[in-house]
Coordinates of C-alpha atoms and ligand atoms in Angstrom, one line a residue:
X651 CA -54.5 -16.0 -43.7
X652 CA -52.9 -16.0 -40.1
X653 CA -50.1 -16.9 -39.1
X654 CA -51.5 -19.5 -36.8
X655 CA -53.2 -21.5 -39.7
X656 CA -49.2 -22.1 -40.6
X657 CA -47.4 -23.0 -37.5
X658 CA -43.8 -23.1 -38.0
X659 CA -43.8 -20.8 -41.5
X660 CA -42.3 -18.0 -39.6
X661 CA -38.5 -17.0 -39.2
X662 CA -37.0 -14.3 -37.9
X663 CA -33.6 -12.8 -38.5
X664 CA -32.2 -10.4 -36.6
X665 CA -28.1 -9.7 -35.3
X666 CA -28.5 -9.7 -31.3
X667 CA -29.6 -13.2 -30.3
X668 CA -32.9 -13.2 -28.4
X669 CA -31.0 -16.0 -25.7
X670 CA -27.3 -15.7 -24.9
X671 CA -25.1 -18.4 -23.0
X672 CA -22.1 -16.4 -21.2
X673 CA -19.3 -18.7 -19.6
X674 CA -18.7 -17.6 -16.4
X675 CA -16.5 -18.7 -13.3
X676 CA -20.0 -20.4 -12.0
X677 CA -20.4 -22.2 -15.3
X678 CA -22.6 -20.7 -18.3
X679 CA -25.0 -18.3 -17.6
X680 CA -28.2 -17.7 -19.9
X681 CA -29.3 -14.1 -20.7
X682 CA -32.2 -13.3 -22.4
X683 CA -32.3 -10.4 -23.9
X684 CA -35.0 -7.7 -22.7
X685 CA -35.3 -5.2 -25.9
X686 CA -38.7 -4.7 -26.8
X687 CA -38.3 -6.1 -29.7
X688 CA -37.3 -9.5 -28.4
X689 CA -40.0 -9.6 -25.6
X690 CA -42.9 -9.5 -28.1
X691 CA -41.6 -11.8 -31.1
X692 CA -40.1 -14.5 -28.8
X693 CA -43.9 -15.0 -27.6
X694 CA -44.9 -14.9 -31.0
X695 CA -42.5 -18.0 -32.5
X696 CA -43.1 -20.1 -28.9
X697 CA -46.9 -19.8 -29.9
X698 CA -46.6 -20.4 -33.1
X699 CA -43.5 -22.7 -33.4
X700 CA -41.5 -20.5 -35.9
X701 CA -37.6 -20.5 -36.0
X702 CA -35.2 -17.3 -35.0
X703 CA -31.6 -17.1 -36.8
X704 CA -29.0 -14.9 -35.5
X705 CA -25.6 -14.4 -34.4
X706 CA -24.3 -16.6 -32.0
X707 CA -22.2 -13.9 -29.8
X708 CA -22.2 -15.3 -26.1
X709 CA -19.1 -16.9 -25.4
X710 CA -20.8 -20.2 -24.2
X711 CA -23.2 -20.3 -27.4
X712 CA -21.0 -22.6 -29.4
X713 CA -20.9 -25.3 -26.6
X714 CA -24.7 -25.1 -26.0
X715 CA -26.0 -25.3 -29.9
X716 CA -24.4 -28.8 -31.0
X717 CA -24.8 -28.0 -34.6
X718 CA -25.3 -24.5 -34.1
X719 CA -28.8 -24.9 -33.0
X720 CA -30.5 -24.2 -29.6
X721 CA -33.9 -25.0 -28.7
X722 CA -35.3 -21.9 -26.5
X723 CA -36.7 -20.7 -24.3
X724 CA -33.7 -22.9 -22.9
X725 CA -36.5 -24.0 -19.6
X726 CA -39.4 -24.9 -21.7
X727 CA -38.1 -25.4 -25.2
X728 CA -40.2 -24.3 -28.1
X729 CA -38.4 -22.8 -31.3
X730 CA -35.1 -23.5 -32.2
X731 CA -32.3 -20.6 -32.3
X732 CA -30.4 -21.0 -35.4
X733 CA -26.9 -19.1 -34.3
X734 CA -24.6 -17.8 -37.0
X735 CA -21.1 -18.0 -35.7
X736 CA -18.8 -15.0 -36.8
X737 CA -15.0 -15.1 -36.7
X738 CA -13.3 -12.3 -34.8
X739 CA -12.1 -10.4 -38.1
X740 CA -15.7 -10.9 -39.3
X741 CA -16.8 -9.0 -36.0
X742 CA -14.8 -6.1 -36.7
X743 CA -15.7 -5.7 -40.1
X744 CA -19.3 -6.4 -40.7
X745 CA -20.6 -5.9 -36.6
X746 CA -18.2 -3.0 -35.3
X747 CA -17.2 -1.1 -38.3
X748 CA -19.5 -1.5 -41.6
X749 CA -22.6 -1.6 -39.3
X750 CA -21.7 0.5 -36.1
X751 CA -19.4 3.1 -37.1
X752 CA -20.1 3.5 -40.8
X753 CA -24.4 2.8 -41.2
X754 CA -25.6 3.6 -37.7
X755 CA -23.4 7.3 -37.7
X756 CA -24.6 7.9 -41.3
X757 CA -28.0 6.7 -40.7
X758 CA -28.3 9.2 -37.5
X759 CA -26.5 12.0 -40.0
X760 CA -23.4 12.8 -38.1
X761 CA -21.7 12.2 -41.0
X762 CA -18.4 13.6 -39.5
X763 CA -18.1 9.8 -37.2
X764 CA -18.9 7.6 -40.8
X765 CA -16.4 5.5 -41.9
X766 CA -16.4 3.6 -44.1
X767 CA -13.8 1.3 -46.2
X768 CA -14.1 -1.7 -48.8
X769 CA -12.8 -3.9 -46.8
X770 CA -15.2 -3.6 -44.0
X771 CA -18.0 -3.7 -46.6
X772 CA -16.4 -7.0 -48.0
X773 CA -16.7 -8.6 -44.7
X774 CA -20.4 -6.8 -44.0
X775 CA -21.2 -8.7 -47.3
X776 CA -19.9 -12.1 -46.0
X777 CA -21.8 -12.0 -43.3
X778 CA -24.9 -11.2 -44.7
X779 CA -24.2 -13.6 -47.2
X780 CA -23.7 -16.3 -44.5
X781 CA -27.5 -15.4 -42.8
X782 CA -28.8 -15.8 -46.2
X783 CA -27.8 -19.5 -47.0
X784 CA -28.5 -20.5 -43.2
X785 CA -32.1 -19.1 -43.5
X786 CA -31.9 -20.5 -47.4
X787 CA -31.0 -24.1 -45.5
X788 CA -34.1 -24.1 -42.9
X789 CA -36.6 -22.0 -44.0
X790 CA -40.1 -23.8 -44.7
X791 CA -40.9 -24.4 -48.4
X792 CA -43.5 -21.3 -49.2
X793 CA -42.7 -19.6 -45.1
X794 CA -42.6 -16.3 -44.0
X795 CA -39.0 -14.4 -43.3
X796 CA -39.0 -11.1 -40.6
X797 CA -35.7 -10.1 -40.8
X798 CA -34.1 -6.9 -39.1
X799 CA -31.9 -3.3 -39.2
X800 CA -29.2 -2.0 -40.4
X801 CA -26.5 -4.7 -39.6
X802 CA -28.5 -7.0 -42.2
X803 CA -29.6 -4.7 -45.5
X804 CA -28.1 -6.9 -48.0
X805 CA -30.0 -10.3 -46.6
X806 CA -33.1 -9.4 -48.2
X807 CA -32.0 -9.1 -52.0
X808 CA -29.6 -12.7 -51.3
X809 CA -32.1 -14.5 -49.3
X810 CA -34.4 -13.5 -52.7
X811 CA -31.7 -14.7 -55.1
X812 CA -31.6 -18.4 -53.1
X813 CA -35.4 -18.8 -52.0
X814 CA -37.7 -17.0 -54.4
X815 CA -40.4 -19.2 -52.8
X816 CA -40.0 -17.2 -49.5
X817 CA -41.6 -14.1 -48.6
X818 CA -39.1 -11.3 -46.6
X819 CA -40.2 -8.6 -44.2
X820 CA -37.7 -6.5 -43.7
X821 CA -37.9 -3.5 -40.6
X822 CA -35.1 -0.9 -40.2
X823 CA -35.3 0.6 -36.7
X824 CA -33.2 3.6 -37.2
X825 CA -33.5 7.1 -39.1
X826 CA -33.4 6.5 -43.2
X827 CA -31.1 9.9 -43.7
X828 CA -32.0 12.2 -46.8
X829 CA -30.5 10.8 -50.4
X830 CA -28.1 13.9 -49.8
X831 CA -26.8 12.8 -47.0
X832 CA -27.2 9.1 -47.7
X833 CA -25.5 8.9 -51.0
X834 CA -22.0 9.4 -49.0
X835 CA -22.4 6.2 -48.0
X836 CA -19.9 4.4 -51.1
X837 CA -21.8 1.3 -51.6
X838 CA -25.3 3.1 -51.0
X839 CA -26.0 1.5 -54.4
X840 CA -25.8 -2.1 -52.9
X841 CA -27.2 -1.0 -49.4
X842 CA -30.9 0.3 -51.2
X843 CA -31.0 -2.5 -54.1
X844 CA -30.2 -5.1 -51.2
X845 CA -33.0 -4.0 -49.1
X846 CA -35.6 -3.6 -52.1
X847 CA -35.1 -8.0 -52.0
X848 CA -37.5 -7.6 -49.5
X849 CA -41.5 -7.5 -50.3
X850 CA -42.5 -5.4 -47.6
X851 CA -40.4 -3.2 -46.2
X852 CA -41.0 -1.2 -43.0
X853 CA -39.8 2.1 -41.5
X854 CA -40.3 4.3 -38.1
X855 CA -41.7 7.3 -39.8
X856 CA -43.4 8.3 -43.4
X857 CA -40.4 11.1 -43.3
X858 CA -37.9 7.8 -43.0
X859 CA -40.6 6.5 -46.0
X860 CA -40.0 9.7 -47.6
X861 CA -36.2 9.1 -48.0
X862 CA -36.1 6.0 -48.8
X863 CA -37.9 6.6 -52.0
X864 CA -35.6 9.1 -52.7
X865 CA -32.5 7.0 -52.7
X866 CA -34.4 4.3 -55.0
X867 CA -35.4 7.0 -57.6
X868 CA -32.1 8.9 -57.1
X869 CA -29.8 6.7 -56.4
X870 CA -30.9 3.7 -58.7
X871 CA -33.3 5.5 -60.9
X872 CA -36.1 3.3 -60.2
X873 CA -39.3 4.4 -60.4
X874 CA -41.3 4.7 -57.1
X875 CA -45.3 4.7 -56.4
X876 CA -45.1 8.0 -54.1
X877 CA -49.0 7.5 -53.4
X878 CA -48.8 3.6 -53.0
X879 CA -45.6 2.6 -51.1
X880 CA -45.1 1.1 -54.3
X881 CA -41.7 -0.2 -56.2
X882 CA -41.8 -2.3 -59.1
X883 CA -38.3 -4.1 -59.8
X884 CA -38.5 -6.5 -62.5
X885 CA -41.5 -8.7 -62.0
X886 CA -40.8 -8.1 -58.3
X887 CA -43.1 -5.6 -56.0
X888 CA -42.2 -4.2 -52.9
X889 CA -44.4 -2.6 -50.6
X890 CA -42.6 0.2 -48.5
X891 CA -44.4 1.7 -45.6
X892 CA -44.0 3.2 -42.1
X893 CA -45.1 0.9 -39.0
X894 CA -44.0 2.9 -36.1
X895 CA -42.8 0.9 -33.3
X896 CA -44.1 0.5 -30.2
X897 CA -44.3 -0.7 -26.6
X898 CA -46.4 -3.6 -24.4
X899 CA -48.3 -1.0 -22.5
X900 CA -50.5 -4.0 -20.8
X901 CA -47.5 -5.3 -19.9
X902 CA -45.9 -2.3 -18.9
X903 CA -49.3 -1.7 -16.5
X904 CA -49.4 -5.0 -14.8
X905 CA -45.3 -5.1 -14.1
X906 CA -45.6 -1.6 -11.7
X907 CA -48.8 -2.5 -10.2
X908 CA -47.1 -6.0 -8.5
X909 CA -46.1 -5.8 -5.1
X910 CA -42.5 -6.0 -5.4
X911 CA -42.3 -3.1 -7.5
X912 CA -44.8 -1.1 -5.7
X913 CA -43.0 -1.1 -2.6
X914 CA -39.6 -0.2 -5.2
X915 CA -41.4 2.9 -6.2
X916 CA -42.9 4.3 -3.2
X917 CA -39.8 3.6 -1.4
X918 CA -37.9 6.1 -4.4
X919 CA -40.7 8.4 -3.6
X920 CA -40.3 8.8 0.0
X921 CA -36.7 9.1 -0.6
X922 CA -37.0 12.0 -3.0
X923 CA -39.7 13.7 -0.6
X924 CA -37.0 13.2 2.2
X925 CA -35.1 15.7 0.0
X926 CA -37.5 17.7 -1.4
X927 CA -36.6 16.8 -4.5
X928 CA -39.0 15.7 -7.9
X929 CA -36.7 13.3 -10.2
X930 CA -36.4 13.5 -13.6
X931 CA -34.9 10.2 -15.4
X932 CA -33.6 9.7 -18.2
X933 CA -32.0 6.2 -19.6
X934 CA -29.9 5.4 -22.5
X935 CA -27.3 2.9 -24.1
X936 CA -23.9 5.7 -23.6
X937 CA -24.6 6.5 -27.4
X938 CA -23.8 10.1 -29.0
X939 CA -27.3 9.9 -30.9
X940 CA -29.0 9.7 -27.6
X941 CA -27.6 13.4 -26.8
X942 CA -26.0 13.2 -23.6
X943 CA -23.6 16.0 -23.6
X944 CA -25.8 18.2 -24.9
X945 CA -28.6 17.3 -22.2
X946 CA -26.0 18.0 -19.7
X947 CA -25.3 21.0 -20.9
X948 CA -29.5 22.1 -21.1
X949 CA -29.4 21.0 -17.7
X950 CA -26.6 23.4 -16.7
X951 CA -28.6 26.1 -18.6
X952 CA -31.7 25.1 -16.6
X953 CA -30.3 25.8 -13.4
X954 CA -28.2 28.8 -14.2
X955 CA -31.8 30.8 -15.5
X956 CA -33.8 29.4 -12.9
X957 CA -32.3 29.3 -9.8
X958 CA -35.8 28.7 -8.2
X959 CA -35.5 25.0 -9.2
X960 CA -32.3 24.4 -7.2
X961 CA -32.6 21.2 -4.3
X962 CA -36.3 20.8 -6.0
X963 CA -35.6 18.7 -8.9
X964 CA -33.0 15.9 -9.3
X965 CA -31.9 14.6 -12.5
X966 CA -31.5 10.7 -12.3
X967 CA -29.2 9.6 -15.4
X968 CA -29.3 5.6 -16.3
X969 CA -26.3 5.3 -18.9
X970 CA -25.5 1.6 -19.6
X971 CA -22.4 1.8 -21.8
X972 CA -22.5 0.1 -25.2
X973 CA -20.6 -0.9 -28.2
X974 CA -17.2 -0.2 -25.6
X975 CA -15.2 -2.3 -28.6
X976 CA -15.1 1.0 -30.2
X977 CA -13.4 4.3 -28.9
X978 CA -15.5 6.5 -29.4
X979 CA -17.7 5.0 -27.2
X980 CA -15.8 4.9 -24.6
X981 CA -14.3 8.2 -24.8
X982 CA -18.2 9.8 -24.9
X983 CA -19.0 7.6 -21.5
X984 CA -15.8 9.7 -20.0
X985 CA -16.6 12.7 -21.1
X986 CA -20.3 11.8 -19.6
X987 CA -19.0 11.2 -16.3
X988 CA -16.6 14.4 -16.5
X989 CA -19.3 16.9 -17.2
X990 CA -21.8 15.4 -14.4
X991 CA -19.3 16.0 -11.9
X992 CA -18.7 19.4 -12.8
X993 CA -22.3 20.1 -13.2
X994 CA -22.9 18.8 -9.5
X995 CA -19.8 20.5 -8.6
X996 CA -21.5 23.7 -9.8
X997 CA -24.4 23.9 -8.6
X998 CA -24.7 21.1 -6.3
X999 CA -24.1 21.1 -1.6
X1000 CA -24.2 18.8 0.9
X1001 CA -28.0 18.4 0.9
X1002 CA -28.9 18.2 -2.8
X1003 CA -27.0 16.5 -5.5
X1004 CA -28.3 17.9 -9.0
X1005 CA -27.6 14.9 -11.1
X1006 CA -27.2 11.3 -9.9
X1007 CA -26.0 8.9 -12.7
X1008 CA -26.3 5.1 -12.6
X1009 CA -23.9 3.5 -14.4
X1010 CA -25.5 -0.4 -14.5
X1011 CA -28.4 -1.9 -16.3
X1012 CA -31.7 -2.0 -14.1
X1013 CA -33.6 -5.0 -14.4
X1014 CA -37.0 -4.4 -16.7
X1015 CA -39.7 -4.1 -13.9
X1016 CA -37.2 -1.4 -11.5
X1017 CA -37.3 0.5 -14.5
X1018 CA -40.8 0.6 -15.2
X1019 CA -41.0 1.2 -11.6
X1020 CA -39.0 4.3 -11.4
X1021 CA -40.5 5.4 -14.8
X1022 CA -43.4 5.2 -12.6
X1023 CA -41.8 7.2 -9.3
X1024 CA -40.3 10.1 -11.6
X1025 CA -42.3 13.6 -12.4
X1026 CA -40.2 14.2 -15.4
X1027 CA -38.5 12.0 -18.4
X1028 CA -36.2 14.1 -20.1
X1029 CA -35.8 12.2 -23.8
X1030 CA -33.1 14.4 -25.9
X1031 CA -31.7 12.1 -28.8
X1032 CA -29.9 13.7 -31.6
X1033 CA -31.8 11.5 -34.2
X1034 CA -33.5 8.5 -33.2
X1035 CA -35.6 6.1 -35.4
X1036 CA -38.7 6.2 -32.5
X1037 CA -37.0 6.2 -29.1
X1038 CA -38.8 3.3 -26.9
X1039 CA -37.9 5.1 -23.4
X1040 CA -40.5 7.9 -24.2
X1041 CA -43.6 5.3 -24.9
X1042 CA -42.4 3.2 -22.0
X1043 CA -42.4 6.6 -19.5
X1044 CA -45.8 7.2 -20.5
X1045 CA -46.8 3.3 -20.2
X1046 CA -45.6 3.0 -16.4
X1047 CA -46.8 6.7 -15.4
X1048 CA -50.3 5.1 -14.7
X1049 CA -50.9 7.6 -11.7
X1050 CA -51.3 10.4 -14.9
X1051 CA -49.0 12.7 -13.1
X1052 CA -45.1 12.8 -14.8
X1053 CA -44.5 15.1 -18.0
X1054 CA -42.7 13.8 -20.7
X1055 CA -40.2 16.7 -22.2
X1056 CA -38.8 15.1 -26.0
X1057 CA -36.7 15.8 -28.8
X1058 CA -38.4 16.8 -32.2
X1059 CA -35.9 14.7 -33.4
X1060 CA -36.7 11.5 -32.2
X1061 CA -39.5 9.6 -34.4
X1062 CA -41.6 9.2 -31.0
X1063 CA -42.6 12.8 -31.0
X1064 CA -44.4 12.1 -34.5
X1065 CA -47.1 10.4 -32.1
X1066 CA -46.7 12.0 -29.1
X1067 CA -48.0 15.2 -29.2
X1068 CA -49.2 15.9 -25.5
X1069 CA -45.2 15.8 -24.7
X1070 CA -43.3 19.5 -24.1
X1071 CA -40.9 19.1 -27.4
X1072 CA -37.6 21.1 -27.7
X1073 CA -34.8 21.1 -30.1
X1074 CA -32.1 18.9 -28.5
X1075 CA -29.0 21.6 -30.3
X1076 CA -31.2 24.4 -28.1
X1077 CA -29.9 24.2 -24.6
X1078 CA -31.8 27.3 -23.8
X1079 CA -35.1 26.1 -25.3
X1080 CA -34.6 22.8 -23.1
X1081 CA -34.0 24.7 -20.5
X1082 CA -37.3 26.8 -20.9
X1083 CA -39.1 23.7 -21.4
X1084 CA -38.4 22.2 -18.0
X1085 CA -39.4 25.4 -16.6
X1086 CA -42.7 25.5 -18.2
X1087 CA -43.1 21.4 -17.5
X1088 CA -42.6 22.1 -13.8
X1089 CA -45.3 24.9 -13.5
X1090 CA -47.8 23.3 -15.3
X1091 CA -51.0 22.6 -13.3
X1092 CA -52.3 18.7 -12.2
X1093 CA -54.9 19.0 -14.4
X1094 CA -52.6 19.7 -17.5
X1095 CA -50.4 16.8 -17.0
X1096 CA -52.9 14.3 -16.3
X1097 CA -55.1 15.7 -19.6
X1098 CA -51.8 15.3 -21.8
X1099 CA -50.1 11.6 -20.3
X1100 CA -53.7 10.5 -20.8
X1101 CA -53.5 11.5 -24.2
X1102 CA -50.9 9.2 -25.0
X1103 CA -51.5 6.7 -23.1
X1104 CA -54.7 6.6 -25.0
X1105 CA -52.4 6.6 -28.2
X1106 CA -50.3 3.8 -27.3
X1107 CA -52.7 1.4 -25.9
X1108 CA -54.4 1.9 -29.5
X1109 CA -50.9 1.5 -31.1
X1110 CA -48.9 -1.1 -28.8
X1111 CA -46.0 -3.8 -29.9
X1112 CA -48.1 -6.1 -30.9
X1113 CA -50.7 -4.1 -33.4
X1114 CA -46.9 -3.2 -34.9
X1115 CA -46.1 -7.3 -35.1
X1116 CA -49.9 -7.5 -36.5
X1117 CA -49.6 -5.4 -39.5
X1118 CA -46.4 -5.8 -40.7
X1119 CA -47.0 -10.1 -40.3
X1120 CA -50.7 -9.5 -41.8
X1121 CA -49.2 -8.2 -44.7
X1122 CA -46.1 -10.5 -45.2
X1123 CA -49.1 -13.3 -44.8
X1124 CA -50.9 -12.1 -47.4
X1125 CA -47.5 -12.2 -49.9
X1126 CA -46.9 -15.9 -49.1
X1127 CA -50.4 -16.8 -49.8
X1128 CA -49.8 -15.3 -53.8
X1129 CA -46.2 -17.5 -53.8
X1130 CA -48.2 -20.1 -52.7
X1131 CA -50.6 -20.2 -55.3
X1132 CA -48.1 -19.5 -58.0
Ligands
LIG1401 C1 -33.2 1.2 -31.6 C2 -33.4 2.5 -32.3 C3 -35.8 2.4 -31.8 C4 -32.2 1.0 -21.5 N1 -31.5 0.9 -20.4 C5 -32.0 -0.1 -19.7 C6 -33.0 -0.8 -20.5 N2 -33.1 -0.1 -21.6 C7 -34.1 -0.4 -22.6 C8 -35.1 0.7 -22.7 C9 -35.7 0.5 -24.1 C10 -34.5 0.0 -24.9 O1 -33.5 -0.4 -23.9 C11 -33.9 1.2 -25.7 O2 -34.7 1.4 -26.8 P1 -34.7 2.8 -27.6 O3 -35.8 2.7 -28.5 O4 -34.8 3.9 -26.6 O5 -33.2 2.9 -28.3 P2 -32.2 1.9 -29.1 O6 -31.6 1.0 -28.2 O7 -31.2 2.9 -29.7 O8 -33.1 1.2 -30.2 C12 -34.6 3.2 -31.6 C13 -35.5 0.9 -31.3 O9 -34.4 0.4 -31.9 C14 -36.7 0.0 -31.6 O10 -37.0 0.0 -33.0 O11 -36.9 2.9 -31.0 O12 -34.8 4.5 -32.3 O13 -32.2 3.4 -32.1 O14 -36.6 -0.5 -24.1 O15 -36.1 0.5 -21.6 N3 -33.6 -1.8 -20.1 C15 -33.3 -2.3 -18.8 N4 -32.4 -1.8 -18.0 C16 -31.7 -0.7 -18.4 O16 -30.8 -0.2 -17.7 N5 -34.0 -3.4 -18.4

């Protein structure tokens, strides 16, 4: 049964807030977040009138959610935002540390940055604790729960324990590390028995599928279904499977083809032909998964074996720092900003800079817009669950001429075969990558975007919302008739 034939029987849980209200000297500002994530299921509940719980972490959301409710989109209001408030200690525990240094570094295996302590788990149990008994408090008799990552992997099992009526859909975004690796991780126990609440439960890549099922046989010694996705917990069955993530490639089409943004990308284009130059881009939160030193590095590499590409090819670097409540995250964006200018000190004159960075957060259609203007996209994560940048490049490059160059070790390169792959620890194979991307003929790029543009408008956001809802539809239909 669809989800339309049950208006309202859908919540969604996730920790970043799909609508923000900021105090600022002007009065409160709304922000809307512009993740991909957001942008497709926000359409979803103001269609079908669900409800969307998470924490309330915009300095004005107290004052605008009497009762800690806000109807949204705030203009034309048509779901309510359920926000969970979170005390500061709370924040540090459950948001910055459990989830952010301990999960996310552990998750990406650079096990060297995990930390992790009791007490943070404590709090990163309270807080999960707290989402369960708000959704436990509104959720529809017999409805439908999508909740979300890392930051939440206990919800599942508690939401299980207080509303065995519902039926949970839970997604992790992010890299499920091998059991070897995983089982570091002190209350991995709690973290894979929390998540197997859930009756479907979804992951980037089979290989991320792969692991999982090793920690629950491992780690628990439960019994999996290798063939079927299958667990069996009690009388309780979960269904684990991959549903790779994807982009709004319609979307993506239509937002470069307006006039505004048009005029924005030929005017980047007649700027780099000014030069002489072709750009490359790459954009990332300032996150060590996301490889930025090391791309630095490649690029140095690039330029030092072939000094033929000097004042030809530009590399434009969008870094919008994140998480800056921890060190290290501040201390990487330095170190960013150190090694571009002695890369451009290097190798760069007065005519040709060899690596421009942009420090702020471009607003969505710009973006698609110089996805659109640049030749290259140069995509070199460490580890990254799927990595939406690479599908989003190919989306906007609707001329069929840019090459996208991407790390075997982010989950996108599972689909996207027609890209020039590298291993992002191999400077010099980065390096010989570019060199082969920039010789290859017309013909060959616009045979390999088309490719996967073919790919992704056969596998966009919303076939991703699609299956994963089809199947959480079908589980509430068998509670329902219980
Ligand atoms: C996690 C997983 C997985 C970036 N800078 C700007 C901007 N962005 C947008 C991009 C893209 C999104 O942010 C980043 O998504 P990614 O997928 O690349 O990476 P994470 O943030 O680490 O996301 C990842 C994802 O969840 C989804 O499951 O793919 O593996 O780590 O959409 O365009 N957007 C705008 N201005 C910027 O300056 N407007």
């Amino acid at each position: 049964m669809a989800l339309e034939d049950h208006p309202g029987s859908l919540v969604v849980v996730t920790n970043r807030e799909p609508y923000i209200d900021e105090k600022t000297n002007q009065g409160i500002r709304r922000l809307q977040s512009a993740g991909g994530v957001v942008s497709a299921l926000d359409p979803l509940l103001q269609r079908s009138g669900g409800a969307w719980v998470a924490w309330g972490s915009g300095s004005a959301d107290r004052e605008t959610a009497p009762r800690g409710i806000r109807m949204v989109p705030p203009n034309q209001p048509k779901y309510p935002l359920h926000r969970v408030f979170l005390s500061p200690e709370e924040i540090a525990g459950y948001y910055n540390r459990y989830s952010n240094q301990g999960l996310w570094p552990l998750s990406h295996m650079l096990i060297e940055r995990a930390q992790f302590s009791r007490e943070a788990f404590h709090l990163y149990r309270r807080v999960n604790q707290k989402f369960a008994r708000r959704v436990a408090q509104m959720a529809p008799r017999n409805g439908s729960i999508f909740s979300h990552d890392y930051h939440l992997a206990l919800f599942p099992r508690m939401i299980r324990e207080l509303r065995p009526d519902v039926a949970v859909a839970h997604f992790w975004h992010i890299p499920w590390p091998p059991f070897t690796l995983f089982r570091l991780c002190p209350q991995h126990q709690e973290i894979t028995r929390g998540l197997l609440g859930a009756d479907i439960l979804g992951f980037q890549t089979p290989q991320d599928v792969d692991n999982f099922l090793t920690a629950v046989e491992r780690g628990l010694k439960i019994p999996v279904d290798r063939a079927q996705g299958i667990i069996q917990v009690g009388t309780h069955r979960v269904t684990v499977r991959d549903y790779p993530i994807s982009v709004d490639i319609t979307a993506i089409e239509q937002m470069v083809k307006t006039p505004r943004i048009q005029r924005w990308t030929e005017g980047i284009r007649k700027r780099a032909l000014k030069h002489g130059v072709s750009l490359a881009i790459s954009v990332d939160r300032a996150d060590y998964t996301k490889g930025l030193l090391q791309r630095l590095e490649a690029i140095d590499k690039f330029f030092a074996r072939y000094p033929e590409h000097h004042r030809r090819i530009t590399f434009l670097q969008v870094v919008v720092p994140t998480r800056t409540e921890v060190r290290e995250y501040r201390r990487l964006y330095d170190q960013f900003v150190d090694a571009s200018a002695r890369l451009n000190n290097k190798y760069g004159d007065a005519a040709w800079t060899p690596l421009i960075h942009i420090r702020r957060s471009i607003d969505r259609p710009r973006l698609m817009g110089l996805f659109r203007a640049a030749e290259y996209a140069l995509v070199s994560s460490l580890f990254d669950g799927m990595n939406l940048v690479a599908k989003e490049f190919i989306s906007a490059q609707i001329d069929n001429r840019g090459v996208l160059l991407l790390s075997d070790m982010a989950g996108a390169a599972q689909e996207l075969g027609e890209a020039f792959h590298f291993n992002p620890l191999d400077p010099d194979e980065v390096a010989e990558q570019l060199h082969r991307a920039a010789l290859t003929t017309s013909a060959d790029r616009a045979r390999r975007i088309e490719s996967m543009r073919e790919h992704i408008h056969h596998h966009t956001i919303y076939d991703w919302i699609a299956h994963i809802v089809e199947a959480l539809d079908e589980v509430a239909d068998t509670y329902a008739a219980r």
